[in-house]
Short mmCIF file of C-alpha atoms and ligand atoms in Angstrom, two decimals:
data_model
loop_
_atom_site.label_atom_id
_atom_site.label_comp_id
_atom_site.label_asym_id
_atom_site.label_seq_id
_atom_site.Cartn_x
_atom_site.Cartn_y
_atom_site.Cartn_z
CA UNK G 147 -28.77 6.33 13.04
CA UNK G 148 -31.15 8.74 15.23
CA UNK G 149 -32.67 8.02 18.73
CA UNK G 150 -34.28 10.83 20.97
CA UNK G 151 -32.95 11.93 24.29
CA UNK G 152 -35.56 12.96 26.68
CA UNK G 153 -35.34 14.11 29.92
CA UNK G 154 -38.65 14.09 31.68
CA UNK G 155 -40.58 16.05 34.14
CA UNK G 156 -41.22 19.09 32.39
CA UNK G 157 -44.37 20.99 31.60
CA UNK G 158 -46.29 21.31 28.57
CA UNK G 159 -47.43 24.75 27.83
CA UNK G 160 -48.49 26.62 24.83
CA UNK G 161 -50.25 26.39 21.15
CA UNK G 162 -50.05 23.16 18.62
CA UNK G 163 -50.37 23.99 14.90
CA UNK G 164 -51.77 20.55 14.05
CA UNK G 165 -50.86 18.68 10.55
CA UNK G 166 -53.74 17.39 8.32
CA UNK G 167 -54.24 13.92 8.96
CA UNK G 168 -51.52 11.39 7.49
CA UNK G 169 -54.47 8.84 6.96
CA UNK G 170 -56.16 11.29 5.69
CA UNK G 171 -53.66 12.19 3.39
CA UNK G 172 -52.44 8.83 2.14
CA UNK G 173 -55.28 7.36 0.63
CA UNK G 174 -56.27 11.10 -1.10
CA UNK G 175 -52.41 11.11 -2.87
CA UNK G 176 -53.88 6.95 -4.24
CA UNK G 177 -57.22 8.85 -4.58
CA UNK G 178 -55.69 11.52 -7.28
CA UNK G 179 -54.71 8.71 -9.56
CA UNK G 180 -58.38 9.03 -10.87
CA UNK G 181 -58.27 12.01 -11.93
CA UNK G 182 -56.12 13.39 -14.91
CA UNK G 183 -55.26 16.89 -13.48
CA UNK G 184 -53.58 18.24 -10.79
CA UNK G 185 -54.23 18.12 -7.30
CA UNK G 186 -53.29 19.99 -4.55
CA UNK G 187 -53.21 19.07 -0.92
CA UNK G 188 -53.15 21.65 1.82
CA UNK G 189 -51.34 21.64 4.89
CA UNK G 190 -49.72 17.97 4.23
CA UNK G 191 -47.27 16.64 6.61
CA UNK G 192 -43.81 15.86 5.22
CA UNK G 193 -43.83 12.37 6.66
CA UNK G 194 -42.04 9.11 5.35
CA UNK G 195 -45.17 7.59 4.15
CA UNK G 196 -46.44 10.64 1.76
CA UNK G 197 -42.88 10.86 0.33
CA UNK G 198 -43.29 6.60 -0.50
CA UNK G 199 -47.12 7.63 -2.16
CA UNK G 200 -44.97 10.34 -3.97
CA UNK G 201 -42.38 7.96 -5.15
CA UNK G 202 -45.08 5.56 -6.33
CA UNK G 203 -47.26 8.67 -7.83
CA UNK G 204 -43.82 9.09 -9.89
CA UNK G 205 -43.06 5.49 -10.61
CA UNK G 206 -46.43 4.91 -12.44
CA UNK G 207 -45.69 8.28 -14.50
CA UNK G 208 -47.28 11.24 -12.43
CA UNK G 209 -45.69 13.75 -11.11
CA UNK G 210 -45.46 15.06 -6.98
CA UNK G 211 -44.01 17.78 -5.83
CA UNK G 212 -44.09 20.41 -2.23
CA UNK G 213 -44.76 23.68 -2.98
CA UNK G 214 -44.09 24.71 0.88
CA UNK G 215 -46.55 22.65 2.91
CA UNK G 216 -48.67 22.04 -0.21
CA UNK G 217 -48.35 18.79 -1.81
CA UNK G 218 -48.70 19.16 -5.59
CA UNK G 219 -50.11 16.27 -7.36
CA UNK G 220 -50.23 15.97 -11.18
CA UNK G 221 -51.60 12.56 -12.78
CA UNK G 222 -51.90 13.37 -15.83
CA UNK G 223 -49.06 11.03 -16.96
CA UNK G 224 -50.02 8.34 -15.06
CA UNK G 225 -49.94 5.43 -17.71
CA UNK G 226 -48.93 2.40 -15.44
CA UNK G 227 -51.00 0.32 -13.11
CA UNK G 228 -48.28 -2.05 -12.00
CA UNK G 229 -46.78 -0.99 -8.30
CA UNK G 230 -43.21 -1.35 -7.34
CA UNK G 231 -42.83 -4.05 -5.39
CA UNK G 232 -40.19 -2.29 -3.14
CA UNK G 233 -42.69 0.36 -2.43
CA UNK G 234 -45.44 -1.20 -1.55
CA UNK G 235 -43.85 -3.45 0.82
CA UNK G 236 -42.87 -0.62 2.45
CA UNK G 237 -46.08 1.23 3.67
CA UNK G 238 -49.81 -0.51 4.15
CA UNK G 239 -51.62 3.11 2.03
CA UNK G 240 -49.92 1.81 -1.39
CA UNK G 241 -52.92 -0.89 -1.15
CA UNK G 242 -55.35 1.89 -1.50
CA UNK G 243 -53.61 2.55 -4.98
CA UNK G 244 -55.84 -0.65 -6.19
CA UNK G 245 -59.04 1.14 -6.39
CA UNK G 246 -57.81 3.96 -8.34
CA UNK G 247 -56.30 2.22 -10.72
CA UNK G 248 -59.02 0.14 -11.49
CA UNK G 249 -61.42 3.19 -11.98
CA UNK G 250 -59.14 4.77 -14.15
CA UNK G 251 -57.08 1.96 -15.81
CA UNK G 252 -59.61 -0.92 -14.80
CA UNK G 253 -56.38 -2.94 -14.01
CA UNK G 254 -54.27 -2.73 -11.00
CA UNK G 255 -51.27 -5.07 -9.84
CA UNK G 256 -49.23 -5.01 -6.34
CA UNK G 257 -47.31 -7.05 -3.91
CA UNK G 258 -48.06 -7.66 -0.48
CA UNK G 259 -48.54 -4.63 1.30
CA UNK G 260 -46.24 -3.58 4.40
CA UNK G 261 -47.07 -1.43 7.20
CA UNK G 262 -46.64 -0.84 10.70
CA UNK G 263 -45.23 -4.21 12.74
CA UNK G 264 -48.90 -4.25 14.77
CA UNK G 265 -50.20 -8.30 14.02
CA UNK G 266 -51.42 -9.44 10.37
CA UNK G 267 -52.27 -7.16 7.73
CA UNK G 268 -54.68 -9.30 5.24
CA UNK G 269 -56.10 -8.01 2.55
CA UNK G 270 -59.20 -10.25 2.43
CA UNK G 271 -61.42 -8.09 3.05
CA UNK G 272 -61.00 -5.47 0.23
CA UNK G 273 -60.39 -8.99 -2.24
CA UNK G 274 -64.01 -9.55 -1.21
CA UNK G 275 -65.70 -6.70 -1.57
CA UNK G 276 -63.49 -5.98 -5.18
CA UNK G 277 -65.02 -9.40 -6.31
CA UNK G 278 -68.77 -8.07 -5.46
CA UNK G 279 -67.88 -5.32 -7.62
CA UNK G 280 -67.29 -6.94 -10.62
CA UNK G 281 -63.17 -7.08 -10.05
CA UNK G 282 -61.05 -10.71 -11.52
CA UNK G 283 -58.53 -10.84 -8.37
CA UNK G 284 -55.55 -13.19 -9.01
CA UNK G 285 -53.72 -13.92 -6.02
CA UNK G 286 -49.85 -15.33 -6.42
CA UNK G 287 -46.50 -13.93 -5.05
CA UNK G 288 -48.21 -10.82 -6.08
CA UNK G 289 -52.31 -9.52 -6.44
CA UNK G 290 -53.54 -8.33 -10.33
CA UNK G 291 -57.23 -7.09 -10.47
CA UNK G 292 -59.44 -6.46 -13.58
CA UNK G 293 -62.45 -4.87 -13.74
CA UNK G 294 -64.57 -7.45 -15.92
CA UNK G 295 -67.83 -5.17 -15.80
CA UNK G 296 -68.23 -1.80 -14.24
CA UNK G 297 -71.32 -1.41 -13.83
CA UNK G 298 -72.10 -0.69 -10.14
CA UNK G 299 -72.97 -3.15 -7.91
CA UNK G 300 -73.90 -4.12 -4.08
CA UNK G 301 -71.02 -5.27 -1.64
CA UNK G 302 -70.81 -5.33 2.49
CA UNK G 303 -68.13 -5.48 4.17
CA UNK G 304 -67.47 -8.39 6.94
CA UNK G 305 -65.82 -5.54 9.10
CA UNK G 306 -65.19 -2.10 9.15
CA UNK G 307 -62.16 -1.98 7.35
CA UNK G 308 -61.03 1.91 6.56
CA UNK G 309 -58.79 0.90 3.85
CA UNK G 310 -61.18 -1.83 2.40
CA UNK G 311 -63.61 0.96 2.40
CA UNK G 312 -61.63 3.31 1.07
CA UNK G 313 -60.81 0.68 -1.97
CA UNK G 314 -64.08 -0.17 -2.83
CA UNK G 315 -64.91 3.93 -2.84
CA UNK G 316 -61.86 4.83 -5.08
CA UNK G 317 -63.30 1.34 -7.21
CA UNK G 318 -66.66 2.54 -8.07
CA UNK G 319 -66.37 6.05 -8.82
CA UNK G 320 -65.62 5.74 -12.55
CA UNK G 321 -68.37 3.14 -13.81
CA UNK G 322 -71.72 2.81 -15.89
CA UNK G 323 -73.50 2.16 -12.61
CA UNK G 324 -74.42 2.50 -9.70
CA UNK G 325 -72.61 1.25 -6.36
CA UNK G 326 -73.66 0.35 -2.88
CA UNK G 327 -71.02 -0.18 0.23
CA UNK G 328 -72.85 -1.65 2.99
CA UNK G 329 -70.94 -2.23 6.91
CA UNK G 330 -68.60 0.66 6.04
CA UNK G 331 -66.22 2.26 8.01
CA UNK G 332 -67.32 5.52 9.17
CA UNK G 333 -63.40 7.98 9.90
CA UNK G 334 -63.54 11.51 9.60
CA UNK G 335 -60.73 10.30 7.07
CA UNK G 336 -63.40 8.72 4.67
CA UNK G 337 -65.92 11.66 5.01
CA UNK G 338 -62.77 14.04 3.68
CA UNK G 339 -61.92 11.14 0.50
CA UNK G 340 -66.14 11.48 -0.69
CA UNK G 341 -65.00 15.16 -0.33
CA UNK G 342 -62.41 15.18 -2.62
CA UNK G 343 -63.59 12.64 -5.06
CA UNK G 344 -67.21 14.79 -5.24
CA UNK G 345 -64.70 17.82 -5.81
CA UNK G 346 -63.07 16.35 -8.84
CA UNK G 347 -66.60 14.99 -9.85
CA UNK G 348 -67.58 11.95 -8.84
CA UNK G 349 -70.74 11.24 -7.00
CA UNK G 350 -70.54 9.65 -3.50
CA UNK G 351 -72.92 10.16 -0.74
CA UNK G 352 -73.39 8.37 2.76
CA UNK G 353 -69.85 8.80 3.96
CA UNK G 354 -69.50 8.73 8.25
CA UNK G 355 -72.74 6.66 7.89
CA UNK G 356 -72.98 3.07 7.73
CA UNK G 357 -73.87 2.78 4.09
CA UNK G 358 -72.40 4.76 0.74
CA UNK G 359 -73.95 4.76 -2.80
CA UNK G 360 -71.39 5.74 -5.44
CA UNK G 361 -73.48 7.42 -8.70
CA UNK G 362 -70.47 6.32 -11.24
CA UNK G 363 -69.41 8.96 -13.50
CA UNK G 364 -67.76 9.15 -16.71
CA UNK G 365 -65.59 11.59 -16.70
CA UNK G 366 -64.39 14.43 -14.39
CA UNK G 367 -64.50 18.44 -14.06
CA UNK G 368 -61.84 21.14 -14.99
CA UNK G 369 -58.11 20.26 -14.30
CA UNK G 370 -57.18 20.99 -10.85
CA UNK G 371 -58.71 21.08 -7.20
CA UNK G 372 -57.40 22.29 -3.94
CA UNK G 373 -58.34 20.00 -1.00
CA UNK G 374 -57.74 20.94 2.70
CA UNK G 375 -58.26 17.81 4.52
CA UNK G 376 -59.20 17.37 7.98
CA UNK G 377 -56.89 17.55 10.85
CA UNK G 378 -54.85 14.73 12.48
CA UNK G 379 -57.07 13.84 15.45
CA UNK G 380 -54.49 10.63 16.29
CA UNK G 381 -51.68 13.86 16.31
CA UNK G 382 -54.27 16.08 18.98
CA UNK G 383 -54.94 12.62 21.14
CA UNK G 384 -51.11 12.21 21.42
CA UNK G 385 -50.68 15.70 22.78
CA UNK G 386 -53.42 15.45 24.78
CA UNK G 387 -52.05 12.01 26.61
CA UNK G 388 -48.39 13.91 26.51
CA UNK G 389 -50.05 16.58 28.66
CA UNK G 390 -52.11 14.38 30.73
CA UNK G 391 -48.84 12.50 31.97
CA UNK G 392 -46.99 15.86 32.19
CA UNK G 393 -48.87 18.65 33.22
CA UNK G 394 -49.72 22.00 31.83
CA UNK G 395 -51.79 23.88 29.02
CA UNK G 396 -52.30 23.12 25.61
CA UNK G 397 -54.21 25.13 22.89
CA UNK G 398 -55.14 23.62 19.75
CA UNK G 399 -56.14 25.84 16.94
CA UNK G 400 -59.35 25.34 16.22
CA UNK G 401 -59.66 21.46 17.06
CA UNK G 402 -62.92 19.49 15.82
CA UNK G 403 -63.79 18.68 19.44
CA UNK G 404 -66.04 15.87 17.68
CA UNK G 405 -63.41 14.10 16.53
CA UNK G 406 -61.79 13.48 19.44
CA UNK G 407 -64.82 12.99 21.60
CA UNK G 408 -64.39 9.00 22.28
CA UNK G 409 -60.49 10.19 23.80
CA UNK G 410 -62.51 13.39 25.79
CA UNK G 411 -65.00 11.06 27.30
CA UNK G 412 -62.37 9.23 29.18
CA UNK G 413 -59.71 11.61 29.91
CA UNK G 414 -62.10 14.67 31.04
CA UNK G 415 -63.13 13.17 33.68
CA UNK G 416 -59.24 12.21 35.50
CA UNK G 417 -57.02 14.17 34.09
CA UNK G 418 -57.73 17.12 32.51
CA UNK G 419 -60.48 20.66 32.09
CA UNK G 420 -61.60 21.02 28.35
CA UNK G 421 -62.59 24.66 27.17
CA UNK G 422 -64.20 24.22 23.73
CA UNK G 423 -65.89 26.57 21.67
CA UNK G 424 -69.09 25.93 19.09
CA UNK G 425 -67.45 22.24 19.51
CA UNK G 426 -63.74 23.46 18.86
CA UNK G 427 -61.20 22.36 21.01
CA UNK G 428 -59.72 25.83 22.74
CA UNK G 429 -57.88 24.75 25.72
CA UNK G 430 -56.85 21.70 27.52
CA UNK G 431 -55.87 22.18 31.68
CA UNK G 432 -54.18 19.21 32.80
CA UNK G 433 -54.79 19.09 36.48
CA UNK G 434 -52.90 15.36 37.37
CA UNK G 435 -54.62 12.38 36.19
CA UNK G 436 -56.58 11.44 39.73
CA UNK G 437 -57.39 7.62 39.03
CA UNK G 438 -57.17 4.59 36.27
CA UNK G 439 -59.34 4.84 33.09
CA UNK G 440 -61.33 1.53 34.04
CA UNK G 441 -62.07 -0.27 31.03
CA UNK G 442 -61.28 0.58 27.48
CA UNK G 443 -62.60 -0.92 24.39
CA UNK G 444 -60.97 -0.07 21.39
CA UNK G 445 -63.30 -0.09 18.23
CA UNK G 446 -63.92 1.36 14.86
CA UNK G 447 -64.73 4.91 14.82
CA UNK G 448 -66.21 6.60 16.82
CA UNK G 449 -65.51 4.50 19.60
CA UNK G 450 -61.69 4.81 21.02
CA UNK G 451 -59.43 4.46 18.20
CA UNK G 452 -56.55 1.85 18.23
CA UNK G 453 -54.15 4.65 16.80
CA UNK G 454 -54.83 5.99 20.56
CA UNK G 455 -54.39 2.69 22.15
CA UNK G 456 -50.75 2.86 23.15
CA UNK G 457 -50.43 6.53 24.12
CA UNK G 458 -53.23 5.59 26.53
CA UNK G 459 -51.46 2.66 27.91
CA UNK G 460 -48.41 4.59 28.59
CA UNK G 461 -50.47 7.54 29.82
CA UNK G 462 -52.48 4.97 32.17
CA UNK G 463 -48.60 4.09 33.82
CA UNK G 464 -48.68 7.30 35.36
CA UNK G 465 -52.18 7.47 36.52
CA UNK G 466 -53.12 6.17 40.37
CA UNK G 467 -55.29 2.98 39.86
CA UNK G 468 -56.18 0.18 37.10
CA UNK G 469 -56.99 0.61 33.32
CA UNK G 470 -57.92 -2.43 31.33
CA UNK G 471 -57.20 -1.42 27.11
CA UNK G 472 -59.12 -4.31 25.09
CA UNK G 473 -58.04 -3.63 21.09
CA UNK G 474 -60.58 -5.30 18.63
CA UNK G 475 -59.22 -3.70 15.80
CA UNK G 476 -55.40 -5.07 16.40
CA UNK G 477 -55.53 -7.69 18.66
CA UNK G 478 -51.96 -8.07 18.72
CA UNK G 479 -51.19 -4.58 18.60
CA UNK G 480 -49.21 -4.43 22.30
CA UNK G 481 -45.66 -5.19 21.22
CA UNK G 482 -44.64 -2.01 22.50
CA UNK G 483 -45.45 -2.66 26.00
CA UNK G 484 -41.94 -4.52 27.04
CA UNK G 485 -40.31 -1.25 26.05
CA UNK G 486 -42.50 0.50 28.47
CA UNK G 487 -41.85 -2.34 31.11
CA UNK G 488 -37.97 -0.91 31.22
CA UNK G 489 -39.39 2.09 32.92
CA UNK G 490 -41.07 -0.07 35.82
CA UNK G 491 -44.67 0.03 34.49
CA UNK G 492 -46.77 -2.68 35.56
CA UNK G 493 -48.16 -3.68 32.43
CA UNK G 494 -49.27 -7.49 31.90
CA UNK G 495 -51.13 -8.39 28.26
CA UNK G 496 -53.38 -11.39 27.97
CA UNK G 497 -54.59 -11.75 24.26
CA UNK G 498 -55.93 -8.56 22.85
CA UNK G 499 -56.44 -6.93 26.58
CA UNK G 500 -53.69 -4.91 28.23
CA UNK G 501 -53.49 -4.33 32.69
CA UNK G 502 -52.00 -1.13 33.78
CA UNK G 503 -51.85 -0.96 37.40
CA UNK G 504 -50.44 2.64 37.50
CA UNK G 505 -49.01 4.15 40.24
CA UNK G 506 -45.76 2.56 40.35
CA UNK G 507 -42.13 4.60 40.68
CA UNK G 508 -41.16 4.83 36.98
CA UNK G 509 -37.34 5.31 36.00
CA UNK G 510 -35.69 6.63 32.93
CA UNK G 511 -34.90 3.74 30.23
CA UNK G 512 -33.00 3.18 26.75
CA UNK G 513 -36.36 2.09 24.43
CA UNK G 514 -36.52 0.98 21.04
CA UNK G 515 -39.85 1.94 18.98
CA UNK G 516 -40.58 -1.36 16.30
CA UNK G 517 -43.58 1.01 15.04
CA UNK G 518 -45.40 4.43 14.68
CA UNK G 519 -48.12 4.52 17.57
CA UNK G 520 -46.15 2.67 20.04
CA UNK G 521 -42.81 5.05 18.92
CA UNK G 522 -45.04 7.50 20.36
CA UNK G 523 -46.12 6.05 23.55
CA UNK G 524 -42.72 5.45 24.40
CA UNK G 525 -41.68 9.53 23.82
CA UNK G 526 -45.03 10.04 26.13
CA UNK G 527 -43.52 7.27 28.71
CA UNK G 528 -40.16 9.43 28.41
CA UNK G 529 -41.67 12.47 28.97
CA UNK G 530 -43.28 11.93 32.42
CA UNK G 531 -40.17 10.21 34.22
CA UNK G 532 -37.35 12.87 35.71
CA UNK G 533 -34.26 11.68 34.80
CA UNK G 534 -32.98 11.13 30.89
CA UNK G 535 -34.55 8.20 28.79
CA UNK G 536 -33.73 7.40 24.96
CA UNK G 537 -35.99 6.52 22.31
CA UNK G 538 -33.86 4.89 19.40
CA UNK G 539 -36.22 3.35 16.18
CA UNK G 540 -37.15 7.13 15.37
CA UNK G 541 -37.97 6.12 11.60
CA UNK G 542 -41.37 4.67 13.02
CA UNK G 543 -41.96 7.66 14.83
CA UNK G 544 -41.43 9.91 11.64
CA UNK G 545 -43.50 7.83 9.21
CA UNK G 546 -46.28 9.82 10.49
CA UNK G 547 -45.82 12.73 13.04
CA UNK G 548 -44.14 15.93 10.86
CA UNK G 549 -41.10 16.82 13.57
CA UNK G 550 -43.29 15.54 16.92
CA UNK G 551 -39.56 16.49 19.09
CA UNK G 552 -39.64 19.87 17.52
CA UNK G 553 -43.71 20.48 18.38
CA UNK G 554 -42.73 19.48 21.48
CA UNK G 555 -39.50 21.30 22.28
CA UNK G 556 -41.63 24.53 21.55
CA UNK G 557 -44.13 23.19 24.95
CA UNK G 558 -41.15 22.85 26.83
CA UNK G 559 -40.46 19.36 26.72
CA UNK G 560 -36.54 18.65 27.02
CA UNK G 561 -36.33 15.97 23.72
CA UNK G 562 -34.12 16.28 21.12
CA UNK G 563 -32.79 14.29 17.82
CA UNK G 564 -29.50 13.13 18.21
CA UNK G 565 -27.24 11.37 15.08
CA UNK G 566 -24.66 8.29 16.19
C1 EPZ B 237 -56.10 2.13 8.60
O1 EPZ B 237 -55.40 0.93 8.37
C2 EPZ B 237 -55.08 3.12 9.15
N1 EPZ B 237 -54.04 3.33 8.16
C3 EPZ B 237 -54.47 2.57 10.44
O2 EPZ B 237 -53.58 3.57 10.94
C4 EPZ B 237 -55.59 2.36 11.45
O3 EPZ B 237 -55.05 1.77 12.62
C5 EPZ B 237 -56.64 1.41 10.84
O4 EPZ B 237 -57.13 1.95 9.60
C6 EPZ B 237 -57.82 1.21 11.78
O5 EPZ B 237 -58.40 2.44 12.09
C7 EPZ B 237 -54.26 4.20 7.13
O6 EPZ B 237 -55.34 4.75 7.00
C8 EPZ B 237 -53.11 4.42 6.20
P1 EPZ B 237 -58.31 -1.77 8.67
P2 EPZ B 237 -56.12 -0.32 7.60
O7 EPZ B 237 -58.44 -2.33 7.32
O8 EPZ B 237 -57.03 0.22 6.56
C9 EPZ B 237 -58.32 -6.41 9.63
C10 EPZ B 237 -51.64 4.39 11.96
O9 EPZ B 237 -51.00 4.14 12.99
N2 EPZ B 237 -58.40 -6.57 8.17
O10 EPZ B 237 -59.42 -0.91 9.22
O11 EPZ B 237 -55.07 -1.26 7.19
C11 EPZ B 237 -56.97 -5.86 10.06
O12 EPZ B 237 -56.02 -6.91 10.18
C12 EPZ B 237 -52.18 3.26 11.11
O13 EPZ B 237 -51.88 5.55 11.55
C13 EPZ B 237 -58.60 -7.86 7.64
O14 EPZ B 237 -58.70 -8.84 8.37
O15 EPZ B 237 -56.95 -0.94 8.79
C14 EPZ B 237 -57.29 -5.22 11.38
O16 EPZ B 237 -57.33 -6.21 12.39
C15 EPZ B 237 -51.93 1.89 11.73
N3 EPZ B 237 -58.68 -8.00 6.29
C16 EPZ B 237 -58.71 -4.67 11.17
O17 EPZ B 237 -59.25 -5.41 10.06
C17 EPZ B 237 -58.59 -6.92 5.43
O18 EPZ B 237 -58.71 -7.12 4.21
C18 EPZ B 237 -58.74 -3.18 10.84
O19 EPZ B 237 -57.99 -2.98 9.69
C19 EPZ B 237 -58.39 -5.64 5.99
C20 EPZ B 237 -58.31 -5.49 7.36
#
């Protein structure tokens, strides 16, 4: 077993090389299933969920491989379409598998996904829009799809679901028609997937907007393609709300201030200077966080993103006045909060909205993390009490943030890994 020790009150100072973005990542590694070549990812985090899309890449005949912080992908055997169940219970990305397959098999079959322990994870809405698209969904213990016509077609989506989005994308790209996505969701993750899938040949247009027309091709060009995707705004936003608790001065290489603007428009204003640079991210002053965020709405992108939602409750502990978090995306998505109520927080949650009435005298606790985001408001909460807290439930934490105690350690923060 692992837990981290952290003993709080320290400074954060210095520069963060930040990882490309795990859900980014995740649905690009279903995404290369398309294509029968090799792919290679840039810059890719070694987290527990790429190294479950590499096991499935390898369980439906492909192979995956690191060549130092490149992930090599090469589909070229893939000749299965049927997912292992025991995988894709594990992470909630192995559903994005489904629209792959189907453009390049026009058959896909899976169990229920899994994912992070943050409220119901239906799957409804990409069954929908699949259906639109000309997609037979039978739905048992397990979900098979097949395409009965590919030829295009018109869906929108109820809600702007990235991974229904995603699907319907990944769907479309290898048909006789044309496609139209209406309601989409509109990530910086998306806009990278049209990226790669134009890179490899396909046709897509509209991504980051609130419609996207897939052209469907054929077949695809040469046999390999490097892809650099974007970087992991959820990563900058956590070091950001680290350092707003803490104190200090944080660089980030390079940062796509845009990307993080719906976090900057609350936080530059209480707890922090931002230097940016033709809209990069340069330097981050944290000068004490001087009042309560108010009211937070948390929406699809670009407003503030629920991946955020936690680290901001824990970061609004610390901060002198109220902050109301409402989550629309998860409503039930506040679990974490009675591990941050062992510190003394006054936290109370009533339905989907979260009270913070910050300002109270926080001590050290023992807290379990049940799942990734909150895993990491919890190391946040630990980081801005004096005295020494543990975190134990790392494996959350490490499904996707590449060695956060090590990026950390280098700022100054006194965390380490410990093995019992
Ligand atoms: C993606 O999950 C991300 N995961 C999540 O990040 C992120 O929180 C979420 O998008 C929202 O931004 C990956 O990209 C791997 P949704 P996804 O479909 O696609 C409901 C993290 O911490 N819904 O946009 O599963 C759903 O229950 C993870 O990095 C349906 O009702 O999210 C939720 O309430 C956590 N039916 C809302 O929509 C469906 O068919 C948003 O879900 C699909 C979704």
């Amino acid at each position: 077993m692992e837990k981290f020790v952290v003993r709080g009150g320290n400074k954060l100072f210095g520069e963060i090389e930040i990882q490309s973005a795990k859900n980014s990542v995740l649905p690009l590694i279903a995404a290369s299933i398309i294509y029968e070549g090799k792919t290679y990812i840039e810059d890719c985090p070694k987290i527990y969920d790429v190294l479950v899309m590499m096991k499935i890449i390898e369980k439906l005949g492909g192979k995956a491989y690191f060549d130092k912080n490149t992930l090599v992908l090469d589909t070229e055997g893939v000749n299965d379409w049927n997912l292992p169940e025991d995988m894709t219970k594990e992470i909630r990305a192995s559903l994005f598998t489904v629209g792959a397959l189907l453009s390049r098999f026009g058959y896909a079959s899976i169990s229920a996904p899994g994912g992070c322990n943050i409220g119901s994870r239906p799957i409804d809405i990409h069954i929908d829009c699949l259906k639109d698209l000309g997609v037979n969904v039978y739905e048992g213990e397990s979900f098979s799809f097949s395409k009965k016509t590919n030829n295009g077609g018109i869906t929108k989506l109820r809600y702007k679901s990235v991974g229904a989005t995603e699907n319907a994308i990944m769907a479309s790209v290898k048909s006789n028609g044309v496609t139209v996505i209406e309601n989409v969701a509109k990530e910086p993750e998306i806009v990278d997937l049209q990226n790669y899938l134009n890179a490899i040949g396909g046709k897509i247009s509209g991504a980051g907007s609130d419609r996207i027309v897939i052209e469907g091709v054929k077949k695809f060009n040469g046999k390999e393609v490097r892809f650099k995707p974007v970087k992991d705004r959820i990563e900058v936003g956590t070091f950001i709300l680290a350092g707003a608790v803490c104190g200090g001065e944080l660089r980030f290489k390079g940062e796509s201030f845009e990307n993080s603007s719906a976090l900057i428009k609350i936080i530059e204003h209480n707890a922090c200077k931002i230097y940016s640079k033709n809209g990069k991210i340069e330097c981050v002053k944290f000068d004490g966080q001087t009042h309560g965020y108010g009211f937070v709405s948390v929406d699809p992108y670009p407003s503030f993103p629920t991946d955020l939602q936690p680290q901001l409750v824990a970061a609004a502990s610390f901060s002198d006045g109220l902050t109301v978090v409402v989550d629309n995306v998860f409503k039930r998505r506040f679990g974490y909060t009675e591990q941050l109520k062992k510190t003394g927080a006054d936290i109370a949650v009533y339905d989907n909205a979260c009270v913070i009435n910050g300002g109270k005298k926080l001590s050290s606790a023992e807290m379990i993390a049940g799942d990734l985001r909150g895993g990491a408001a919890l190391i946040i909460q630990a980081l801005g009490i004096c005295g020494e807290s543990t975190i134990s439930g790392v494996r959350h934490i490490d499904r996707g943030y590449d060695g956060i105690e090590e990026k950390l350690h280098l700022l100054g923060a006194d965390i380490h890994r410990i093995y019992y």
